Short mmCIF file of C-alpha atoms and ligand atoms in Angstrom, two decimals:
data_model
loop_
_atom_site.label_atom_id
_atom_site.label_comp_id
_atom_site.label_asym_id
_atom_site.label_seq_id
_atom_site.Cartn_x
_atom_site.Cartn_y
_atom_site.Cartn_z
CA MET A 1192 128.58 101.91 74.58
CA PRO A 1193 125.45 100.16 76.20
CA ALA A 1194 124.36 96.80 75.57
CA VAL A 1195 124.45 95.20 71.98
CA SER A 1196 125.02 91.82 70.67
CA PRO A 1197 128.24 90.93 69.42
CA VAL A 1198 129.33 92.45 66.61
CA LEU A 1199 130.51 89.71 63.84
CA GLU A 1200 133.24 89.69 61.58
CA HIS A 1201 132.13 90.97 58.13
CA ASP A 1202 133.37 89.68 55.20
CA ALA A 1203 134.10 91.89 52.30
CA ILE A 1204 130.54 92.68 50.20
CA ASP A 1205 130.62 91.35 46.54
CA PRO A 1206 130.96 95.04 44.87
CA SER A 1207 128.45 93.79 42.19
CA LEU A 1208 125.72 93.18 44.69
CA ASP A 1209 122.53 94.92 44.31
CA LEU A 1210 122.44 96.49 47.87
CA PHE A 1211 118.86 98.17 47.35
CA ALA A 1212 117.56 94.77 45.88
CA GLU A 1213 119.47 92.83 48.48
CA ILE A 1214 117.85 95.18 51.61
CA GLU A 1215 114.37 94.85 50.08
CA ARG A 1216 114.51 91.02 49.70
CA LEU A 1217 115.82 90.69 53.55
CA LYS A 1218 113.05 92.98 54.55
CA THR A 1219 110.57 90.46 53.37
CA GLN A 1220 112.37 87.57 54.42
CA LEU A 1221 113.13 88.79 57.88
CA ASN A 1222 109.05 90.24 58.02
CA ALA A 1223 111.24 93.64 58.92
CA VAL A 1224 110.47 97.06 59.07
CA LEU A 1225 113.30 99.92 57.95
CA LEU A 1226 113.05 102.74 60.05
CA ALA A 1227 115.86 106.02 59.15
CA HIS A 1228 116.21 109.28 60.85
CA TYR A 1229 116.49 112.30 58.73
CA TYR A 1230 120.38 112.50 59.45
CA GLN A 1231 120.74 109.21 57.90
CA ASP A 1232 122.79 109.12 54.49
CA PRO A 1233 120.31 109.59 51.08
CA ASP A 1234 120.78 106.08 50.07
CA ILE A 1235 119.62 104.83 53.80
CA GLN A 1236 116.84 107.27 53.60
CA ASP A 1237 115.68 105.89 49.66
CA VAL A 1238 115.51 102.36 50.91
CA ALA A 1239 113.78 102.97 54.28
CA ASP A 1240 110.08 102.51 55.16
CA HIS A 1241 109.44 105.31 57.40
CA ILE A 1242 112.12 108.24 57.36
CA ALA A 1243 111.13 110.70 60.52
CA ASP A 1244 112.06 112.54 63.35
CA SER A 1245 112.63 110.68 66.58
CA LEU A 1246 108.67 111.11 68.13
CA LYS A 1247 107.25 109.51 64.85
CA LEU A 1248 109.95 106.92 64.61
CA ALA A 1249 109.07 105.87 68.27
CA GLN A 1250 105.40 106.03 67.30
CA VAL A 1251 106.00 103.70 64.34
CA ALA A 1252 108.14 101.29 66.56
CA ALA A 1253 105.39 101.40 69.50
CA GLU A 1254 102.55 100.43 66.95
CA THR A 1255 104.46 97.90 64.01
CA ASP A 1256 103.53 94.28 63.50
CA ALA A 1257 106.68 93.76 62.21
CA ASP A 1258 108.98 90.86 63.68
CA VAL A 1259 112.19 92.75 63.23
CA ILE A 1260 113.03 96.30 63.45
CA VAL A 1261 116.20 97.60 61.77
CA PHE A 1262 116.89 101.15 62.74
CA ALA A 1263 119.28 103.12 60.67
CA GLY A 1264 119.79 106.13 63.22
CA VAL A 1265 121.59 106.28 66.49
CA HIS A 1266 122.08 104.13 69.87
CA PHE A 1267 119.20 105.84 71.69
CA MET A 1268 116.54 105.24 68.95
CA ALA A 1269 117.27 101.79 68.62
CA GLU A 1270 117.29 101.36 72.22
CA THR A 1271 113.73 102.99 72.67
CA ALA A 1272 112.21 100.94 70.11
CA LYS A 1273 113.61 97.52 72.03
CA ILE A 1274 112.01 99.19 75.33
CA LEU A 1275 108.79 99.33 73.40
CA ASN A 1276 109.21 95.98 71.98
CA PRO A 1277 110.99 93.50 74.34
CA ASP A 1278 110.02 90.64 72.07
CA LYS A 1279 111.53 91.73 68.69
CA LEU A 1280 114.60 91.78 67.49
CA VAL A 1281 116.06 95.08 66.93
CA LEU A 1282 119.19 95.93 64.53
CA MET A 1283 120.97 98.57 64.29
CA PRO A 1284 123.60 98.87 61.05
CA ASP A 1285 126.62 100.03 63.67
CA ALA A 1286 126.53 99.25 67.18
CA GLN A 1287 128.91 102.41 67.60
CA ALA A 1288 126.64 104.74 66.71
CA GLY A 1289 126.15 106.99 69.76
CA CYS A 1290 125.07 110.48 70.45
CA SER A 1291 126.74 113.09 72.09
CA LEU A 1292 124.19 114.23 73.94
CA ALA A 1293 123.19 111.10 75.29
CA ASP A 1294 126.71 110.73 76.54
CA SER A 1295 126.95 114.05 78.10
CA CYS A 1296 124.28 112.57 80.91
CA PRO A 1297 126.42 109.89 82.92
CA PRO A 1298 123.21 107.95 84.91
CA ARG A 1299 125.62 108.05 88.58
CA ALA A 1300 126.16 111.56 88.29
CA PHE A 1301 122.39 112.18 87.08
CA ALA A 1302 121.38 110.55 90.07
CA GLU A 1303 123.36 112.34 92.48
CA PHE A 1304 121.87 115.45 90.50
CA ARG A 1305 118.06 114.35 91.35
CA ALA A 1306 119.06 113.10 94.83
CA GLN A 1307 119.69 117.05 95.44
CA HIS A 1308 116.44 118.35 94.09
CA PRO A 1309 113.92 115.40 95.35
CA ASP A 1310 111.11 117.79 95.01
CA HIS A 1311 111.39 118.09 91.38
CA MET A 1312 110.06 116.05 88.17
CA VAL A 1313 112.53 114.65 85.92
CA ILE A 1314 111.65 115.74 82.30
CA SER A 1315 114.23 113.98 79.59
CA TYR A 1316 114.70 114.63 75.96
CA ILE A 1317 114.60 111.53 74.29
CA ASN A 1318 118.31 111.93 73.20
CA CYS A 1319 119.27 109.96 76.31
CA SER A 1320 120.19 106.28 77.35
CA ALA A 1321 117.69 103.49 79.04
CA ALA A 1322 119.42 104.37 82.52
CA ILE A 1323 118.61 107.92 82.17
CA LYS A 1324 114.92 107.15 80.79
CA ALA A 1325 114.68 104.68 83.73
CA GLN A 1326 115.24 107.58 86.14
CA SER A 1327 113.09 110.23 84.28
CA ASP A 1328 109.33 110.76 84.70
CA ILE A 1329 108.26 111.86 81.27
CA ILE A 1330 110.06 111.63 77.85
CA VAL A 1331 110.00 114.37 75.33
CA THR A 1332 111.29 115.03 71.94
CA SER A 1333 111.82 118.30 70.03
CA SER A 1334 108.07 117.79 68.36
CA ASN A 1335 106.33 117.38 71.50
CA ALA A 1336 108.47 119.44 74.31
CA GLU A 1337 106.52 122.19 74.24
CA LYS A 1338 103.33 120.48 74.47
CA ILE A 1339 104.23 118.46 77.45
CA VAL A 1340 106.06 120.94 79.41
CA ARG A 1341 102.73 122.91 79.54
CA GLN A 1342 100.76 120.21 80.75
CA VAL A 1343 102.86 120.09 84.08
CA PRO A 1344 101.16 122.31 86.73
CA GLU A 1345 103.02 125.73 86.90
CA GLU A 1346 104.26 125.35 90.77
CA GLN A 1347 105.51 121.56 90.28
CA PRO A 1348 109.51 122.12 89.91
CA ILE A 1349 111.11 120.32 86.98
CA ILE A 1350 114.25 118.99 85.99
CA PHE A 1351 115.25 118.92 82.21
CA ALA A 1352 118.03 116.74 80.95
CA PRO A 1353 120.14 116.36 79.29
CA ASP A 1354 120.53 119.45 76.56
CA ARG A 1355 120.83 122.52 78.32
CA ASN A 1356 120.05 124.54 74.82
CA LEU A 1357 116.66 122.62 74.30
CA GLY A 1358 115.93 123.25 78.16
CA ALA A 1359 116.80 126.78 77.57
CA TYR A 1360 114.50 127.55 74.61
CA LEU A 1361 111.91 125.93 76.56
CA ASN A 1362 111.98 128.14 79.46
CA ARG A 1363 111.94 130.74 76.98
CA VAL A 1364 108.80 129.74 75.15
CA THR A 1365 106.92 128.55 78.63
CA GLY A 1366 108.06 131.07 80.76
CA ARG A 1367 108.78 128.28 83.07
CA ASN A 1368 112.25 128.13 85.27
CA MET A 1369 113.05 124.27 84.27
CA LEU A 1370 116.72 123.16 86.31
CA LEU A 1371 118.82 122.38 83.45
CA TRP A 1372 121.49 119.36 83.30
CA ASN A 1373 124.58 121.00 81.48
CA GLY A 1374 124.51 118.94 78.28
CA SER A 1375 124.74 119.50 74.46
CA CYS A 1376 125.21 118.20 71.06
CA ILE A 1377 128.31 118.72 69.21
CA VAL A 1378 126.81 119.07 65.81
CA HIS A 1379 124.59 121.64 66.92
CA GLU A 1380 126.98 123.53 69.02
CA MET A 1381 129.02 124.26 66.26
CA PHE A 1382 126.94 126.74 63.98
CA SER A 1383 128.63 129.65 63.83
CA GLU A 1384 126.65 132.86 64.48
CA LYS A 1385 129.03 135.09 62.77
CA LYS A 1386 129.06 132.94 59.55
CA ILE A 1387 125.22 132.68 59.87
CA VAL A 1388 124.93 136.55 59.78
CA GLN A 1389 127.36 136.80 56.83
CA LEU A 1390 125.12 134.29 55.00
CA LYS A 1391 122.10 136.47 55.90
CA ALA A 1392 123.85 139.75 54.61
CA ARG A 1393 124.96 137.89 51.30
CA HIS A 1394 120.80 136.16 51.08
CA PRO A 1395 118.94 139.00 52.39
CA ASN A 1396 115.88 137.25 51.64
CA ALA A 1397 116.84 133.84 52.89
CA LEU A 1398 114.95 132.64 56.26
CA VAL A 1399 116.89 130.68 58.81
CA LEU A 1400 115.41 127.67 60.19
CA ALA A 1401 116.81 126.13 63.11
CA HIS A 1402 117.05 123.09 65.63
CA PRO A 1403 116.17 123.84 69.15
CA GLU A 1404 119.67 121.99 70.15
CA CYS A 1405 121.10 125.18 68.49
CA GLU A 1406 123.00 127.83 70.90
CA PRO A 1407 120.71 130.50 72.20
CA VAL A 1408 123.16 133.02 70.41
CA VAL A 1409 122.32 131.14 66.77
CA LEU A 1410 118.60 130.59 67.89
CA GLU A 1411 117.84 134.55 67.81
CA HIS A 1412 118.88 134.69 64.17
CA ALA A 1413 115.99 132.14 63.64
CA ASP A 1414 112.93 132.74 61.66
CA HIS A 1415 111.66 129.37 62.31
CA ILE A 1416 112.66 126.76 65.41
CA GLY A 1417 111.32 123.43 65.47
CA SER A 1418 112.22 119.71 65.30
CA THR A 1419 113.49 118.05 62.20
CA SER A 1420 109.92 117.05 60.99
CA SER A 1421 108.95 120.89 61.67
CA ILE A 1422 111.71 122.57 59.80
CA ARG A 1423 110.96 119.87 57.04
CA GLU A 1424 106.83 121.24 57.14
CA PHE A 1425 107.89 124.92 57.40
CA ALA A 1426 110.00 124.71 54.50
CA ARG A 1427 107.43 122.70 52.45
CA ARG A 1428 104.99 125.53 53.08
CA THR A 1429 106.95 128.85 52.99
CA PRO A 1430 106.79 130.88 49.74
CA VAL A 1431 110.46 131.56 50.45
CA LYS A 1432 112.81 130.45 48.06
CA GLU A 1433 115.96 130.60 49.86
CA LEU A 1434 116.48 128.68 53.40
CA ILE A 1435 119.09 128.37 55.47
CA ILE A 1436 119.05 125.13 57.54
CA ALA A 1437 120.73 125.27 61.08
CA THR A 1438 120.46 121.24 61.69
CA GLU A 1439 122.27 118.42 60.59
CA PRO A 1440 122.43 118.95 56.98
CA GLY A 1441 120.91 115.09 56.03
CA LEU A 1442 117.34 116.60 56.47
CA ILE A 1443 117.88 118.42 53.15
CA HIS A 1444 117.72 115.48 51.27
CA LEU A 1445 113.88 115.43 51.51
CA MET A 1446 113.51 118.92 51.49
CA GLN A 1447 115.08 119.67 48.38
CA LYS A 1448 112.79 116.38 46.98
CA ASP A 1449 109.66 118.36 48.82
CA SER A 1450 110.46 121.65 46.70
CA PRO A 1451 112.71 121.26 44.05
CA ASP A 1452 112.41 124.87 43.26
CA LYS A 1453 113.99 125.87 46.90
CA VAL A 1454 117.74 126.44 47.45
CA PHE A 1455 118.60 125.13 50.98
CA ILE A 1456 122.04 126.48 52.50
CA PRO A 1457 123.58 124.39 55.02
CA ALA A 1458 124.44 126.39 57.97
CA PRO A 1459 128.32 126.94 58.24
CA PRO A 1460 130.33 125.37 61.43
CA THR A 1461 132.74 127.42 63.47
CA ASN A 1462 135.45 125.32 61.88
CA THR A 1463 136.91 125.64 58.41
CA CYS A 1464 135.49 121.81 57.41
CA ALA A 1465 132.03 121.06 56.94
CA CYS A 1466 131.93 119.10 60.07
CA ASN A 1467 128.03 120.16 60.75
CA GLU A 1468 127.49 116.46 59.68
CA CYS A 1469 126.38 113.80 62.90
CA PRO A 1470 129.61 111.84 63.09
CA HIS A 1471 127.25 109.17 65.06
CA MET A 1472 124.53 109.06 62.39
CA LYS A 1473 126.80 108.86 59.28
CA ARG A 1474 128.67 105.62 60.94
CA ASN A 1475 125.83 103.90 58.97
CA THR A 1476 126.23 103.10 55.60
CA LEU A 1477 124.06 100.73 53.01
CA GLU A 1478 126.83 98.25 53.46
CA LYS A 1479 126.50 98.04 57.19
CA LEU A 1480 122.49 98.18 56.95
CA TYR A 1481 122.30 95.49 54.44
CA LEU A 1482 125.33 93.28 56.83
CA CYS A 1483 123.33 93.76 60.02
CA MET A 1484 120.30 92.28 58.15
CA ARG A 1485 121.91 89.63 56.54
CA ASP A 1486 123.67 88.47 60.05
CA ARG A 1487 120.88 89.37 62.24
CA ALA A 1488 123.43 91.45 64.61
CA PRO A 1489 124.30 93.93 66.09
CA ALA A 1490 121.00 93.71 67.92
CA ILE A 1491 119.59 95.68 71.11
CA GLU A 1492 120.07 93.74 74.39
CA LEU A 1493 118.58 95.32 77.29
CA ASP A 1494 118.34 94.42 81.26
CA GLU A 1495 114.63 93.27 81.68
CA GLU A 1496 114.26 95.53 85.06
CA LEU A 1497 116.16 98.73 83.33
CA ARG A 1498 113.34 98.39 80.35
CA GLN A 1499 110.46 98.36 82.25
CA ARG A 1500 111.59 101.23 84.35
CA ALA A 1501 112.54 103.24 81.13
CA LEU A 1502 109.36 102.18 79.32
CA LEU A 1503 106.63 104.11 81.97
CA PRO A 1504 108.12 107.78 81.17
CA ILE A 1505 108.11 106.57 77.45
CA ARG A 1506 104.49 105.65 77.53
CA ARG A 1507 103.81 108.95 79.30
CA MET A 1508 105.00 110.54 76.32
CA LEU A 1509 103.17 108.47 73.96
CA GLU A 1510 99.75 109.54 75.87
CA MET A 1511 100.84 113.39 76.51
CA SER A 1512 101.42 114.00 72.69
CA ARG A 1513 98.18 112.45 71.82
P1 LIG B 2624 114.51 115.28 66.07
O1 LIG B 2624 113.65 114.58 66.82
O2 LIG B 2624 114.17 116.68 65.70
O3 LIG B 2624 114.46 114.60 64.75
O4 LIG B 2624 115.81 115.50 66.87
C1 LIG B 2624 116.98 114.41 67.11
C2 LIG B 2624 117.77 114.53 66.99
O5 LIG B 2624 119.15 113.77 67.34
C3 LIG B 2624 118.61 116.19 66.78
O6 LIG B 2624 119.74 115.99 66.99
FE1 LIG B 2625 123.23 113.23 69.09
FE2 LIG B 2625 123.56 115.55 68.13
FE3 LIG B 2625 124.15 113.34 66.57
FE4 LIG B 2625 121.41 114.38 67.06
S1 LIG B 2625 123.07 115.74 65.99
S2 LIG B 2625 122.24 112.14 67.25
S3 LIG B 2625 121.69 114.90 69.44
S4 LIG B 2625 125.26 114.05 68.46
#
């Protein structure tokens, strides 16, 4: 796991403590902004100042005037906030909250891959480490990837990393032939095409909304493909009442609040347990959130030279997605 300040030994929390009130109190005391990704537990979403997708959270982090950013998400998200805000304290509830997709792209192997294709520009999905961002020309998220790829001249060859499924989807919709790094997300690769087809047979009026990190065979059954915020927006607008959701089910919390009259059916995984939850995102709990604010740790730490190199492609993303 990349650099974070030492995790303190936490004493047991008094169960009579009102954690929601304590977190609000600490927000004021620290002049902190609390950012949460859609995949966080409902309790964390309910206490957050901003609940959003990766792009929006990066944009909020780039613009905040808070002294402290508390990031309830996974490591690459908090790290991106630190890259944008070297002088702010960036806290995360659990330093071990990583990302299988980010882990599927080791920096040294990626450097060798790049060296084999020196004429290629590198576009990387934000779900990667600072060391991969530092080797990239432009960062994208699932919200702006298509728009950004379309801005690159046709004749410019591109390496896309680390998600092969998002890359294949982008190649399909843009007609490009980007060279794909062979990474993937354990959560989105777990959805079962067979079980989705069975669900559609039982709910013939239901639409399937899928994240582009899903495998192509799953995306073939989707009526809408997009980032978490785009899935949420589609669900809010559609008159259809039954929706099958092929992404991490944490997103359903706000979709259900947006549309209490609709039925959201989480797409089933291939195995028998309900493992479509992201084990990394779900490491964060309300207790750990309270403790990280109380103890001001764990905090993201970054080598300054690496941070500066990783900042350039993030800045390009923020400019190109305006
Ligand atoms: P979004 O940017 O669509 O929220 O995706 C984040 C993510 O980690 C998907 O697995
Ligand atoms: Fe990473 Fe997948 Fe979890 Fe998103 S859902 S944070 S890509 S492991």
